[in-house]
Tab-separated table of C-alpha atoms in Angstrom:
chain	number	residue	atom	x	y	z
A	588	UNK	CA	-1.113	-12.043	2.359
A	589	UNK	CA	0.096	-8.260	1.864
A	590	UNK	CA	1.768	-6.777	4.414
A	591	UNK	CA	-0.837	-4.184	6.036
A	592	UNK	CA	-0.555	-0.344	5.898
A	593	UNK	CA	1.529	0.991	8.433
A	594	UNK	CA	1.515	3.499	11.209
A	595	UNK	CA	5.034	4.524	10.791
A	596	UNK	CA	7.160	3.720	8.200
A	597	UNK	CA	10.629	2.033	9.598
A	598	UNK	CA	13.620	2.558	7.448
A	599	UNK	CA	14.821	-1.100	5.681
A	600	UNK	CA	18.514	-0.587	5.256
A	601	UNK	CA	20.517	-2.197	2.427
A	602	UNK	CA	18.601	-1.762	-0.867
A	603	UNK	CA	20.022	-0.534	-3.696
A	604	UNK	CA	17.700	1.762	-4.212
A	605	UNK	CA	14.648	3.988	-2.639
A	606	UNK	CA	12.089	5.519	-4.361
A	607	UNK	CA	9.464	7.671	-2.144
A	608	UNK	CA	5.783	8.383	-3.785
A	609	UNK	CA	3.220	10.148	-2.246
A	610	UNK	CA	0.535	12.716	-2.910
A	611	UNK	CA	0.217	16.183	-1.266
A	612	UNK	CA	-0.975	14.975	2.034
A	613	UNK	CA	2.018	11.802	2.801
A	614	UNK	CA	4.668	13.863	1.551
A	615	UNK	CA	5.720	14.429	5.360
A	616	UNK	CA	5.404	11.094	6.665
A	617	UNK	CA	8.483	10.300	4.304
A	618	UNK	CA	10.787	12.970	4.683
A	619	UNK	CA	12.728	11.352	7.893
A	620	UNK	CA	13.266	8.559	5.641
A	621	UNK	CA	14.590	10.309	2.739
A	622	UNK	CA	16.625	12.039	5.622
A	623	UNK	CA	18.323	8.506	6.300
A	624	UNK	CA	18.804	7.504	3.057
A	625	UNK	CA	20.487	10.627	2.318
A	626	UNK	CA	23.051	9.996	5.433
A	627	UNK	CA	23.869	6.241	3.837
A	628	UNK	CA	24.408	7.861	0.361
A	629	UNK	CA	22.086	5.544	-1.195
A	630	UNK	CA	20.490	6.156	-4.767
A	631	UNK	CA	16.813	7.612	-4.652
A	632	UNK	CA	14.219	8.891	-6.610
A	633	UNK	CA	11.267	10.995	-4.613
A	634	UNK	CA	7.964	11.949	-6.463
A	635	UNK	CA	5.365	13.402	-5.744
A	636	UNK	CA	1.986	12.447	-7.438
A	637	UNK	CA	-0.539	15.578	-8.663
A	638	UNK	CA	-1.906	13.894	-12.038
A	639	UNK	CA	0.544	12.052	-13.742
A	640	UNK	CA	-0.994	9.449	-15.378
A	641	UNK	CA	-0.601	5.935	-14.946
A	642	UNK	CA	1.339	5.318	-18.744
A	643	UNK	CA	4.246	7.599	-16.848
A	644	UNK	CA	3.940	5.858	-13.679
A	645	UNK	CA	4.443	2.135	-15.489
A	646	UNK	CA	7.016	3.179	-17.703
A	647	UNK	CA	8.972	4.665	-14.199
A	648	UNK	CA	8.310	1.352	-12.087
A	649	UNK	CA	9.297	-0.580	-14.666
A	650	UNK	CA	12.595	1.130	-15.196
A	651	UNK	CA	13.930	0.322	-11.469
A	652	UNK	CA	15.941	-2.451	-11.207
A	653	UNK	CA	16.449	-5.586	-8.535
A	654	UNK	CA	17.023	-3.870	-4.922
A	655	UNK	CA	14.645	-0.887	-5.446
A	656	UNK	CA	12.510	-0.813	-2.280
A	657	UNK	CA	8.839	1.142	-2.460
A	658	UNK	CA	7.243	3.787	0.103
A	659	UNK	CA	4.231	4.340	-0.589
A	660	UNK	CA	2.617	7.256	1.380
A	661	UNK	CA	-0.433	9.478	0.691
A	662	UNK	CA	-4.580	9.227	1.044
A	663	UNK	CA	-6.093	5.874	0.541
A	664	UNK	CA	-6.882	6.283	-3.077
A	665	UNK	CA	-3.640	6.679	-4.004
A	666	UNK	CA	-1.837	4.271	-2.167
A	667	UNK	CA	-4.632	2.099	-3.546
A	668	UNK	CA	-3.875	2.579	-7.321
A	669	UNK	CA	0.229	3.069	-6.729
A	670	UNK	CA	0.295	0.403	-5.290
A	671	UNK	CA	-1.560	-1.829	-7.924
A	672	UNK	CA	0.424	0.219	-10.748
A	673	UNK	CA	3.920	-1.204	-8.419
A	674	UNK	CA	2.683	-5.009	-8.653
A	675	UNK	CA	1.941	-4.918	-12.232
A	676	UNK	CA	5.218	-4.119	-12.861
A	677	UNK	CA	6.398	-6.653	-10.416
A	678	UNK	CA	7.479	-5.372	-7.278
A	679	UNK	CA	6.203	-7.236	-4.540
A	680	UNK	CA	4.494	-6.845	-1.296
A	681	UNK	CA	8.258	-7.454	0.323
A	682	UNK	CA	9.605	-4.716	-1.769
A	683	UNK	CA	7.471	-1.732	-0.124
A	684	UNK	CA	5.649	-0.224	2.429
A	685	UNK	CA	2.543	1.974	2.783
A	686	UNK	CA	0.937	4.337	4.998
A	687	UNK	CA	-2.517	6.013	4.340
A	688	UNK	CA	-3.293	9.454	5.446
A	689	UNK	CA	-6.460	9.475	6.160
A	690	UNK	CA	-9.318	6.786	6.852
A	691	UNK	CA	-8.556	3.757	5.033
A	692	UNK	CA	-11.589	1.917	3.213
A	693	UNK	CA	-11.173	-1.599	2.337
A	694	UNK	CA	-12.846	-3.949	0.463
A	695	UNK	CA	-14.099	-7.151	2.032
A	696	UNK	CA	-15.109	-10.529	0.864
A	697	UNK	CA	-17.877	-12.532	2.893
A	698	UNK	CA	-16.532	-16.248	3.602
A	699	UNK	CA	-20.466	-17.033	2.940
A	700	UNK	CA	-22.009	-15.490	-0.073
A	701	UNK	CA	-18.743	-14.040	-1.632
A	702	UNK	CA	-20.837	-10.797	-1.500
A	703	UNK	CA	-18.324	-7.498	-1.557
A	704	UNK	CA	-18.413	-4.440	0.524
A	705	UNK	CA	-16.570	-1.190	1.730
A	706	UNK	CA	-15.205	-0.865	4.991
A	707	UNK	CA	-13.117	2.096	6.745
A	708	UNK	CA	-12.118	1.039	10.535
A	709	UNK	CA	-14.288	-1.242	11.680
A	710	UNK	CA	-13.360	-4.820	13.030
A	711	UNK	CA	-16.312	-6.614	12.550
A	712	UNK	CA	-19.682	-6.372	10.003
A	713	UNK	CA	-22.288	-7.575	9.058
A	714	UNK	CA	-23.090	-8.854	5.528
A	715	UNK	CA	-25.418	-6.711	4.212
A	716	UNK	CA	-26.234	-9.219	0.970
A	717	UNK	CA	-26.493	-12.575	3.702
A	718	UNK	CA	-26.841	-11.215	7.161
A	719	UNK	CA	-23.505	-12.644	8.237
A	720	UNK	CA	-21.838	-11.227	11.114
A	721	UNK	CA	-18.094	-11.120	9.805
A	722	UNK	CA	-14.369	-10.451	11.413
A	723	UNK	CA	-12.197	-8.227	9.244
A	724	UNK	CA	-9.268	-10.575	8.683
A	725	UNK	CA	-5.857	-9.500	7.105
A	726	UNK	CA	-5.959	-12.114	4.419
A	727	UNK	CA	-5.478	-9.937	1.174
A	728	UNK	CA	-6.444	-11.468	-2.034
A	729	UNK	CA	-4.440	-9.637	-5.310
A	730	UNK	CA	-6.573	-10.960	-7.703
A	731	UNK	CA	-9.714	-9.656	-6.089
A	732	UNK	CA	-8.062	-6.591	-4.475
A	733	UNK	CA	-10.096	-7.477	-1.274
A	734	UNK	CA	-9.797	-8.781	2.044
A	735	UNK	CA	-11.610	-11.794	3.009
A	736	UNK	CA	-14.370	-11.687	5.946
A	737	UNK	CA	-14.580	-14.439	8.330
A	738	UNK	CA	-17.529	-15.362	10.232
A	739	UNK	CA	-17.672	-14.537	13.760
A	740	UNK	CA	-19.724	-14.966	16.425
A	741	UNK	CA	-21.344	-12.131	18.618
């Protein structure tokens, strides 16, 4: 299970090291933090994301070491593919946090037909490829980059 996107980010104190990525639109959401970490002199890194491209990105995530901890903050696109570009080069979901900007859209598995859609907000759906009316769980599957759908009843 990933941890889910967040409202607010909370500051996690005692890690060796922050680094704070965003795009244009989360840059604000992170400046209180970079506030704090500047008050507990820790190391950070802060970058923000026009159209670097994802070789630069892997070679700098792969360069942190043990202790670096991850926010993530920006539209959902982004956080989407920084934070794929973070687990392939092995942070983990207990080394970061993320807020979207924005409407977030979601992919969802159905528990019946394994049939995939899109959702933003919503709670509940219905399967458009069996007709199942599905609850939007929080179970996050890596692998599939999706969450998984659980039937429900009306």
């Amino acid at each position: 299970m990933i941890r889910p996107v967040q409202k607010e980010l909370l500051y996690s104190k005692g890690k060796r090291k922050y680094l704070f990525c965003t795009d244009s639109a989360g840059a604000e959401a992170l400046y209180p933090l970079v506030r704090q970490t500047m008050e507990d002199h820790v190391p950070f890194d802060f970058l923000e994301i026009g159209h670097e491209s994802d070789s630069f990105l892997e070679q700098w995530f792969s360069q942190q070491k043990m202790g670096t901890y991850l926010y993530l903050s920006g539209k959902w696109e982004f956080v989407s593919r920084i934070k794929n570009l973070a687990f392939e080069a092995g942070f983990t979901e207990f080394e970061m946090q993320l807020k979207v900007i924005g409407p977030a859209r979601k992919k969802l598995i159905c528990s019946k037909c394994y049939g995939i859609h899109e959702v933003e907000e919503a709670l509940h759906v219905t399967c458009i490829h069996c007709g199942l009316y599905l609850e939007v769980s929080n179970h996050y599957s890596r692998r599939l980059d999706a969450f998984l759908g659980y039937s429900s009843i009306k």
